[in-house]
Short mmCIF file of C-alpha atoms and ligand atoms in Angstrom, two decimals:
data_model
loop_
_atom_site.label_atom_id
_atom_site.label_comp_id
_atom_site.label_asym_id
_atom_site.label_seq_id
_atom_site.Cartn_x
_atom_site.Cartn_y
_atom_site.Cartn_z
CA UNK A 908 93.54 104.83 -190.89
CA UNK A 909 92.32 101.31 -191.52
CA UNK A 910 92.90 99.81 -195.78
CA UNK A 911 89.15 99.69 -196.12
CA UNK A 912 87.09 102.47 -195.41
CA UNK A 913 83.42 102.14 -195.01
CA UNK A 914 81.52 104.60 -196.31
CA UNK A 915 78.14 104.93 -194.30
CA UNK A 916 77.52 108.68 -195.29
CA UNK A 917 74.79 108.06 -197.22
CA UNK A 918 73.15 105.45 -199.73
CA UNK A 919 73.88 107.96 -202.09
CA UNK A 920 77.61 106.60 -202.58
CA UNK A 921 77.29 103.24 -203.70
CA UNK A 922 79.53 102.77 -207.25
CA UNK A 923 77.51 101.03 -210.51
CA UNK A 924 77.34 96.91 -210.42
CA UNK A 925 78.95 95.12 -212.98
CA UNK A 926 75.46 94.71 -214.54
CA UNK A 927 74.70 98.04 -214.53
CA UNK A 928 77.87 98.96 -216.29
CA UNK A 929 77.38 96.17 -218.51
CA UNK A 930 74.43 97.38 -219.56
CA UNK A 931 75.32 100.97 -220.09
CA UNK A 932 77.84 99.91 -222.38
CA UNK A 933 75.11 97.98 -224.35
CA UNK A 934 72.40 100.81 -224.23
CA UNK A 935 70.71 101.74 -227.41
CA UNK A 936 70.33 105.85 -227.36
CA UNK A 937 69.43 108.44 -229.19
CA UNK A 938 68.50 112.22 -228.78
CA UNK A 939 66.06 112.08 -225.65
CA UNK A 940 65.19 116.21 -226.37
CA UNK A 941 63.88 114.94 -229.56
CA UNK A 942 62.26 111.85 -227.29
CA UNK A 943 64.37 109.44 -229.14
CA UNK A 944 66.16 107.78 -226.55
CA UNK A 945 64.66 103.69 -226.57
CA UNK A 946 66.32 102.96 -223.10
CA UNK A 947 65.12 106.20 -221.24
CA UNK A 948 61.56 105.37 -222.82
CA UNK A 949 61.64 102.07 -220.96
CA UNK A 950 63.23 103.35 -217.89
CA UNK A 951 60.27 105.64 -218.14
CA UNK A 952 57.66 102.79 -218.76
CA UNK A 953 58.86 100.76 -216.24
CA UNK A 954 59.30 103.05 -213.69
CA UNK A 955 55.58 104.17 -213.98
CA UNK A 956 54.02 100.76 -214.17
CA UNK A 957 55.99 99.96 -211.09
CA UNK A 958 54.28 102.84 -209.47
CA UNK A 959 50.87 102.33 -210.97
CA UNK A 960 50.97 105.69 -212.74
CA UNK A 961 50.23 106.41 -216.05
CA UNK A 962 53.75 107.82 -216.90
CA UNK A 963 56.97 108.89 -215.93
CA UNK A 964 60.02 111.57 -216.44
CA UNK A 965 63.58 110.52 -216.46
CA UNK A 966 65.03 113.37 -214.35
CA UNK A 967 68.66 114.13 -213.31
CA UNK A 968 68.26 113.94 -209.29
CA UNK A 969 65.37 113.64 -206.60
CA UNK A 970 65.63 117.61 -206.36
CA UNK A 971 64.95 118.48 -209.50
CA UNK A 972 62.60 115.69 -209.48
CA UNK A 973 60.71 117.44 -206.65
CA UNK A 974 61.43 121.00 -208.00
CA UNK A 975 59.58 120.08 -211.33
CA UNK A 976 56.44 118.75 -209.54
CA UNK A 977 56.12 122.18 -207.08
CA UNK A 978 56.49 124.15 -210.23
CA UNK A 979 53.71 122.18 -212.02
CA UNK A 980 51.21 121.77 -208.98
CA UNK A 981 51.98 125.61 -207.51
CA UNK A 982 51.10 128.82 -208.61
CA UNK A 983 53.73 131.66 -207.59
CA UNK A 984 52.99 133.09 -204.47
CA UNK A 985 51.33 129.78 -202.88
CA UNK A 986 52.10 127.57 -199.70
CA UNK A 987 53.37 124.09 -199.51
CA UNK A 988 52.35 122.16 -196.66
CA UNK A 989 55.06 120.14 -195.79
CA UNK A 990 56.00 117.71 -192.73
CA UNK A 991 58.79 119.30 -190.17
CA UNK A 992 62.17 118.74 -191.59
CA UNK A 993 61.64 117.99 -194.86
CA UNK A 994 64.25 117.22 -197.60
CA UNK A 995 62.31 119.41 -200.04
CA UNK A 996 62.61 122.55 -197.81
CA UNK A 997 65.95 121.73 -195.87
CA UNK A 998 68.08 120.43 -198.37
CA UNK A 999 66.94 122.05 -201.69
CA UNK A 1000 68.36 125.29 -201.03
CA UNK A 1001 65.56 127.41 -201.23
CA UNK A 1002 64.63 126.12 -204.61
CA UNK A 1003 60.94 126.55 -204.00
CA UNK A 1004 61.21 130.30 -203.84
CA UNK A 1005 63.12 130.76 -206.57
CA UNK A 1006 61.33 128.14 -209.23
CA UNK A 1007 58.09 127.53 -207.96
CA UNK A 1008 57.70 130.80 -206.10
CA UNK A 1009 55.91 128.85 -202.81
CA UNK A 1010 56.39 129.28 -199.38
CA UNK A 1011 56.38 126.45 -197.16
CA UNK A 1012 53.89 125.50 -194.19
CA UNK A 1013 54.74 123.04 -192.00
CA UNK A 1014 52.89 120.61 -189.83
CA UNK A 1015 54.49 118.65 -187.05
CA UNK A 1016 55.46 115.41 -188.03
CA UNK A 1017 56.88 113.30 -185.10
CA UNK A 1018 58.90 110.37 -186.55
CA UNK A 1019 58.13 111.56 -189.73
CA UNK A 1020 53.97 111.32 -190.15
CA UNK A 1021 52.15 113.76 -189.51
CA UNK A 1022 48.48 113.90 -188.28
CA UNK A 1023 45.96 114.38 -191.10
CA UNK A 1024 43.98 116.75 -188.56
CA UNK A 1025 46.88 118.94 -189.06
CA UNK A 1026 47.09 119.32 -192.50
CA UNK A 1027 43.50 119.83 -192.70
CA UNK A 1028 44.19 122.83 -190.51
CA UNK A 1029 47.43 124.10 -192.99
CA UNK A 1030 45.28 123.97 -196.17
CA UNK A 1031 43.39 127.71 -196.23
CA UNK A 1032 41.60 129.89 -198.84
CA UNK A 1033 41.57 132.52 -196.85
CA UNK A 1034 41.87 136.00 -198.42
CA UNK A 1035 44.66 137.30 -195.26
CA UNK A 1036 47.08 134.92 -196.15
CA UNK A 1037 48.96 132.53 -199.38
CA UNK A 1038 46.63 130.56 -200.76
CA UNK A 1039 47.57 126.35 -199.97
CA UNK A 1040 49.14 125.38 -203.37
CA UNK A 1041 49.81 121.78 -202.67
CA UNK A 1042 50.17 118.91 -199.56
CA UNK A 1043 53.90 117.49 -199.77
CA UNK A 1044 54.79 113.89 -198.04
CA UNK A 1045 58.32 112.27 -197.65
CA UNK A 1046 58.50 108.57 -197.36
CA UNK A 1047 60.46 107.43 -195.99
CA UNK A 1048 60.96 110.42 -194.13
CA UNK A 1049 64.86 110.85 -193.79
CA UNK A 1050 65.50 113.63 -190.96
CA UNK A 1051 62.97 111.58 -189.12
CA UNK A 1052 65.16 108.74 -189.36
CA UNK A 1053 64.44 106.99 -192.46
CA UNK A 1054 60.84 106.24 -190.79
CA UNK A 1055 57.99 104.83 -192.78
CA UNK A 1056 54.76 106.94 -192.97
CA UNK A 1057 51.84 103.80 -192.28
CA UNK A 1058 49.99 103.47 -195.76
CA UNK A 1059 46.63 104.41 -193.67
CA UNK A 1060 47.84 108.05 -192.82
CA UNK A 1061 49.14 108.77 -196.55
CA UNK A 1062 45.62 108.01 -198.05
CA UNK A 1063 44.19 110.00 -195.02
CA UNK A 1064 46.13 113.15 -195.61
CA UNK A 1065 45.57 112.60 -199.25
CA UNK A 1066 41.66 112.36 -198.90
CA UNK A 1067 42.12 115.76 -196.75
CA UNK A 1068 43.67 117.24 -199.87
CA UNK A 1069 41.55 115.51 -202.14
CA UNK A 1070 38.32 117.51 -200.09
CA UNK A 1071 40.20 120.61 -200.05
CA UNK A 1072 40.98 120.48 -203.93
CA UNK A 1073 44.58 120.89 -203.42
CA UNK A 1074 47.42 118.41 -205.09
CA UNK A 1075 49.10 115.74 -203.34
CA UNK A 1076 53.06 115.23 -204.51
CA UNK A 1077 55.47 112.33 -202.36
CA UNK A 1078 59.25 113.07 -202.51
CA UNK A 1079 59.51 108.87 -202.53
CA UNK A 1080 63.34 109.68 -202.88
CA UNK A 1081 63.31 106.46 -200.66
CA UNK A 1082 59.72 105.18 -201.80
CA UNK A 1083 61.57 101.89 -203.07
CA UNK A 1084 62.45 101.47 -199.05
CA UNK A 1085 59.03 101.98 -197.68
CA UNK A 1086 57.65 99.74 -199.88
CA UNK A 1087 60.41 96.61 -198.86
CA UNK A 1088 59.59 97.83 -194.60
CA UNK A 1089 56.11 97.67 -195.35
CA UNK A 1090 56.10 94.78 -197.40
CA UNK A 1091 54.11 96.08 -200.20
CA UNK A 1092 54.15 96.67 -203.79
CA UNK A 1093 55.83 100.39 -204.96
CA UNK A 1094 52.07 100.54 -206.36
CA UNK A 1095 50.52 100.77 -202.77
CA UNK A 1096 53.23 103.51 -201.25
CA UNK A 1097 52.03 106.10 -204.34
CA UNK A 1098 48.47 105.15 -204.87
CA UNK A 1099 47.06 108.45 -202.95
CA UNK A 1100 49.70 110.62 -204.24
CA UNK A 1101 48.98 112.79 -207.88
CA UNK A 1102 52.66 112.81 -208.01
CA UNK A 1103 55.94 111.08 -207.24
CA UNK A 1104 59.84 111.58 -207.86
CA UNK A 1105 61.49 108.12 -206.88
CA UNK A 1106 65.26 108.28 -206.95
CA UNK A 1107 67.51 105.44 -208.44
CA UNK A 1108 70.56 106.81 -206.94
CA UNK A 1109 69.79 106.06 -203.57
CA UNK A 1110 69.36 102.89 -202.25
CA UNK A 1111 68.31 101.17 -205.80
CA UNK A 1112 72.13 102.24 -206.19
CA UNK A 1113 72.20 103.83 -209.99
CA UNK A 1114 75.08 106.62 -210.36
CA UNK A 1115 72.43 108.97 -211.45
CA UNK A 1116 68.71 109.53 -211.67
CA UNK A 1117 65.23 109.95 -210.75
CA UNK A 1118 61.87 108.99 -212.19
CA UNK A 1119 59.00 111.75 -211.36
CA UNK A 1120 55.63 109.59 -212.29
CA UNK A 1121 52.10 110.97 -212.50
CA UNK A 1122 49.43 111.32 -214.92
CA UNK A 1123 50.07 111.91 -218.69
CA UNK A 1124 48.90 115.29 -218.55
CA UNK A 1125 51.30 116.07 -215.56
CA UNK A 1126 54.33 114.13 -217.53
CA UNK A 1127 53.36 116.67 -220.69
CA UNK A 1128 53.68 119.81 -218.11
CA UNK A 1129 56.80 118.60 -216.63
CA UNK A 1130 58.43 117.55 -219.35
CA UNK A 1131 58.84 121.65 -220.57
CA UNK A 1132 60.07 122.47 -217.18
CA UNK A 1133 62.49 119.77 -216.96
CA UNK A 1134 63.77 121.52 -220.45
CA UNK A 1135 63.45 125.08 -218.64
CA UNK A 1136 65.70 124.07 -215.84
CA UNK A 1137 68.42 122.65 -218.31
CA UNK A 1138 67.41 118.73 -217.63
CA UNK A 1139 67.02 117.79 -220.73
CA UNK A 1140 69.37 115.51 -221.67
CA UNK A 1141 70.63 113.37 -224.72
CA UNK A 1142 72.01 110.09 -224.75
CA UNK A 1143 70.55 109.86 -221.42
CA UNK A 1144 70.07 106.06 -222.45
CA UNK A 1145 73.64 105.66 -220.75
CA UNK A 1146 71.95 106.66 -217.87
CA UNK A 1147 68.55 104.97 -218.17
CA UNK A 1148 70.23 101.65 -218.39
CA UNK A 1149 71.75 101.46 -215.40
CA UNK A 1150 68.13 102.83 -213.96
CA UNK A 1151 66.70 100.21 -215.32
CA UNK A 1152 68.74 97.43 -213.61
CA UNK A 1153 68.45 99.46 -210.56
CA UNK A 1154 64.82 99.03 -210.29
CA UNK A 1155 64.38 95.02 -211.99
CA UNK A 1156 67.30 93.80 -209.81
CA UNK A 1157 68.50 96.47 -206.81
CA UNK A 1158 64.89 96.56 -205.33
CA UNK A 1159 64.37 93.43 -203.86
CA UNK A 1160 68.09 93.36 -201.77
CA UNK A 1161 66.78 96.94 -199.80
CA UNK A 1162 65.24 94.53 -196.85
CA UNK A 1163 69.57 93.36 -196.35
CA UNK A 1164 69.86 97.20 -196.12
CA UNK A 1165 67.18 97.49 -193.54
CA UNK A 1166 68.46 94.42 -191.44
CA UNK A 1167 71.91 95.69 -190.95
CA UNK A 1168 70.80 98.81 -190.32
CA UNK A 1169 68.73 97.12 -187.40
CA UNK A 1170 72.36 95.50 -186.25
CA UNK A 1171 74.08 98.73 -186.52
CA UNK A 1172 71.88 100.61 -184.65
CA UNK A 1173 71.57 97.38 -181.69
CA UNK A 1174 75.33 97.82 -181.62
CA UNK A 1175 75.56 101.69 -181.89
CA UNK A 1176 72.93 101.80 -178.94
CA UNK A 1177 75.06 99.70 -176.86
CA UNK A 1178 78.63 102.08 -177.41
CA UNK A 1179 79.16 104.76 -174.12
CA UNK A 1180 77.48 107.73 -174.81
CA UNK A 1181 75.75 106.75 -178.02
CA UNK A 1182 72.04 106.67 -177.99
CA UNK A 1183 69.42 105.47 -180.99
CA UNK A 1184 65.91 106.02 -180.65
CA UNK A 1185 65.99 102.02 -181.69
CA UNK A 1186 62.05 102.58 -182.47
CA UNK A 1187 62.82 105.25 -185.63
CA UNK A 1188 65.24 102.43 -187.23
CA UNK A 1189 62.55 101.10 -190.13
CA UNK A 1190 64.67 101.24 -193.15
CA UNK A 1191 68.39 101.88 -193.98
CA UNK A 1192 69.31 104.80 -191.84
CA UNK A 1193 70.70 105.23 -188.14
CA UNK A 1194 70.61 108.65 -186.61
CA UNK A 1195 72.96 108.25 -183.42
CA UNK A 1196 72.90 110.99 -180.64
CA UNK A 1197 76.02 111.74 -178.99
CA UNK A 1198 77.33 114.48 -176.91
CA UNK A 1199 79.47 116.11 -179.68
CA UNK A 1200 78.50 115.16 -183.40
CA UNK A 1201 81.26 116.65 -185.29
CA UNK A 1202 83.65 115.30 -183.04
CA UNK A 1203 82.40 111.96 -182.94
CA UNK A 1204 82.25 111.84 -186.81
CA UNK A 1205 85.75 113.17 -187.03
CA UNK A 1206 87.08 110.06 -184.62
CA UNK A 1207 85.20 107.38 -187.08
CA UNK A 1208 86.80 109.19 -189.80
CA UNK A 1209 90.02 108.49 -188.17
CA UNK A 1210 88.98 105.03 -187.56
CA UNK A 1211 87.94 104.69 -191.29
CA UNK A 1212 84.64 104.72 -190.79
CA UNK A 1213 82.83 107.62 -192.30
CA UNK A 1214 78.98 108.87 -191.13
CA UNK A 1215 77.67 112.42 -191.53
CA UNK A 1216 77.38 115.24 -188.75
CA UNK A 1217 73.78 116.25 -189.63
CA UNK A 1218 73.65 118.42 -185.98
CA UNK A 1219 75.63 119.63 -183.35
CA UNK A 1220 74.36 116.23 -181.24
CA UNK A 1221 73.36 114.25 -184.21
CA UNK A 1222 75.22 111.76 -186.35
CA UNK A 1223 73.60 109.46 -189.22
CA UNK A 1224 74.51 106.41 -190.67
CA UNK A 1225 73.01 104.58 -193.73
CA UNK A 1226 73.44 101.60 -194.89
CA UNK A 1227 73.69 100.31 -198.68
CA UNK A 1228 74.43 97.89 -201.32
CA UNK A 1229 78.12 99.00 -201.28
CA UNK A 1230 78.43 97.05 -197.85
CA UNK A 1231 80.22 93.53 -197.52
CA UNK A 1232 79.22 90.85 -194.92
CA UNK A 1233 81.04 92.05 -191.72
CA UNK A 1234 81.30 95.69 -192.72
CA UNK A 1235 78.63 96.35 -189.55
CA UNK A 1236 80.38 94.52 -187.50
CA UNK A 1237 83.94 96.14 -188.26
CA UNK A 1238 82.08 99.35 -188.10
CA UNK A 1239 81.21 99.26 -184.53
CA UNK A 1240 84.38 97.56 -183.49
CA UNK A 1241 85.42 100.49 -185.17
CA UNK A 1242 83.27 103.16 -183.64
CA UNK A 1243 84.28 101.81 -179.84
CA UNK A 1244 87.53 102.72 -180.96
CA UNK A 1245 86.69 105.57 -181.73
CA UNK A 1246 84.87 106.56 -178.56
CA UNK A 1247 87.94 105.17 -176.82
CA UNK A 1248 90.42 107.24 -178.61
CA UNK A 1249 88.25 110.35 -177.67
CA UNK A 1250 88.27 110.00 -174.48
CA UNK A 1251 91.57 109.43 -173.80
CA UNK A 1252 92.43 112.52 -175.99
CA UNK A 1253 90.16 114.41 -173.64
CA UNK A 1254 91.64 113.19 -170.45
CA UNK A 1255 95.02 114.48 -172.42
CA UNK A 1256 93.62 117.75 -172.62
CA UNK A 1257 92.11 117.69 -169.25
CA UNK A 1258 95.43 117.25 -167.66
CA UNK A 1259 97.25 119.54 -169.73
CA UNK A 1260 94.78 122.07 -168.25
CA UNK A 1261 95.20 120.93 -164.85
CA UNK A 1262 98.94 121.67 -164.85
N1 LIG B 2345 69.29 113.29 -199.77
C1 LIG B 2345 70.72 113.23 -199.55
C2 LIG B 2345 71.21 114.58 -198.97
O1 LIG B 2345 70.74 115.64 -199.72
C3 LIG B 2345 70.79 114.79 -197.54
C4 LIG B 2345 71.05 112.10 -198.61
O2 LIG B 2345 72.24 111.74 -198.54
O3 LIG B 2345 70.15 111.58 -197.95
N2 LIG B 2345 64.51 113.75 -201.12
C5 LIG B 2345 65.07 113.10 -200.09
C6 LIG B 2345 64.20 112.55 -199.01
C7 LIG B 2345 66.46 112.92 -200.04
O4 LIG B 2345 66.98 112.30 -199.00
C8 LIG B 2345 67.25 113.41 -201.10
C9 LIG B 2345 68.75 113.27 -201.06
C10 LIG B 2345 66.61 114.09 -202.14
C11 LIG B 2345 65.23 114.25 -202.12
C12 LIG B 2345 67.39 114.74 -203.28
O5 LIG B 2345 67.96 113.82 -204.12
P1 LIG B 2345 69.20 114.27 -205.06
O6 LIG B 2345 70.41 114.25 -204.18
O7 LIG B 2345 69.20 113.22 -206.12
O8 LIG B 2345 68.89 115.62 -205.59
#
């Protein structure tokens, strides 16, 4: 396996930059149960006025993030309406049965965005069946691909909800990326929404942390259940700092992200028996279709190149601040390898069948 590995699992694994560790070691805490932390106060502030809401929660990750919000907005025994595939549903392990107590509906959503017609049709008050508790969005939508949902169709759906009475919550775990693809202030990405997590751990590349943002009154509700779910945390200002260099400093690089992703997926397309759907590449993510996932994640691994098997044909790659000039580059060179490698192992195995 090659010295340098490059780690393309996720934007999830980036490592704190020296400023953010500088300023951790400089943060001023204090008891945030007691709301006496200074730094997670301005993480908070900042955060919120970023996303033009009145105020914001520092919260551990984007699940608990979105967790909190469904347990606010729902009452037990509601519905969700929520676009195919989504994180909150797919990835959260159930957790709005067992917190919130909702169900979840889902609407098609091809590359991420679905049709406001359609979620008209998911809301219901009808007596036969769960009651619609709240209208969920993901942007950027990551099974889709990392996709962007156009600002047009989130202040549709939301004026559907809006009409129907219903909340409106965005898992923006990614929001920070829309915003950079569309070219737009964070502002303009939540404006419809009543609520918001956005995740500093991602691509803003913190070690840990989201921000949920909404109205005061929604900050006061969510603040007891971030206690009731064992979030509350103390010299979180350790924390908050590096948040807050995240989001002054980490923001404005996410369009590099976005272009290499655009290079990785040109040269991914290009490899034997890889396709991209080049069209879903808006952001920092590269879903690859090959024959065998698994397998062809095991062979980068090999090749020191890791990427995540998220299906049995599937294979996703995300790019992040971690990356050096001519890590994209290196990684295809890489991944050809890789394919190579493969099938000569297979035409080993072939002709040990043969025989
Ligand atoms: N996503 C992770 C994995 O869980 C798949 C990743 O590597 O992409 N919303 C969205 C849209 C997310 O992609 C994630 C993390 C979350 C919420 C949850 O955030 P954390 O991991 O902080 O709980």
């Amino acid at each position: 396996m090659p010295e340098r590995v490059i780690d393309l699992r996720s934007d999830t694994v980036t490592r704190p930059t020296p400023a953010m560790r500088h300023a951790m070691s400089f943060a001023e805490v204090g008891d945030d149960v007691y709301g006496e932390d200074p730094t997670v106060a301005r993480l908070e502030a900042l955060v919120a006025e970023r996303a033009g809401c009145e105020a914001g929660l520092f919260v551990p990750s984007g699940t608990m993030g979105n967790q909190i919000a469904l347990a606010v907005h729902v009452r037990r025994g509601s519905e969700v309406v929520v676009p195919e595939a989504a994180h909150v549903y797919e990835y959260e392990l159930g957790a709005m049965a067992v917190i919130a107590g909702a169900v979840p509906r889902f609407v098609a959503a091809p590359a991420g965005v679905p049709r406001p017609e359609d979620v008209r049709c998911a809301i219901t008050d009808s007596v036969h069946v769960a009651p619609t508790g709240l209208v969920l969005l993901e942007n950027t939508h990551n099974r889709a691909g990392g996709t962007v949902v156009p600002l047009a169709v989130a202040l549709a759906i939301g004026q559907v909800a809006r009409e129907a009475g219903v909340p409106y919550h965005l898992d923006g775990a990614r929001a920070w990326n829309a915003a950079a693809a569309l070219g737009v202030p964070l502002a303009e990405v939540c404006a419809p929404f009543d609520s918001v997590s956005l995740c500093l751990s991602k691509g803003l590349g913190a070690p840990v942390g989201s921000v949920l943002v909404g109205s005061r009154e929604f900050r006061g509700a969510a603040h007891r259940y971030r206690k009731l779910l064992g979030g509350g945390m103390r010299q979180a200002g350790v924390l908050a700092a590096a948040g807050i260099v995240a989001v002054e400093i980490m923001a404005e690089r996410l369009v590099e992200d976005h272009a290499r992703a655009r290079v990785l997926a040109q040269g991914l397309s290009q490899l034997p028996g890889v396709s991209v759907e080049l069209a879903s590449v808006q952001t920092n993510m590269v879903y690859a279709t090959v024959a065998d996932g698994p397998a062809f994640a095991a062979a980068l691994a090999e090749q020191g190149v890791l990427a995540n098997a998220l299906g049995p044909r599937s294979v996703r790659f995300v790019t992040h601040a971690d990356l050096h000039d001519g890590d994209v580059e290196e990684a295809l060179a890489r991944s050809q390898r890789a394919l190579e490698h493969a099938v000569a192992a297979r035409a080993r195995d072939d002709a040990v069948t043969l025989r």
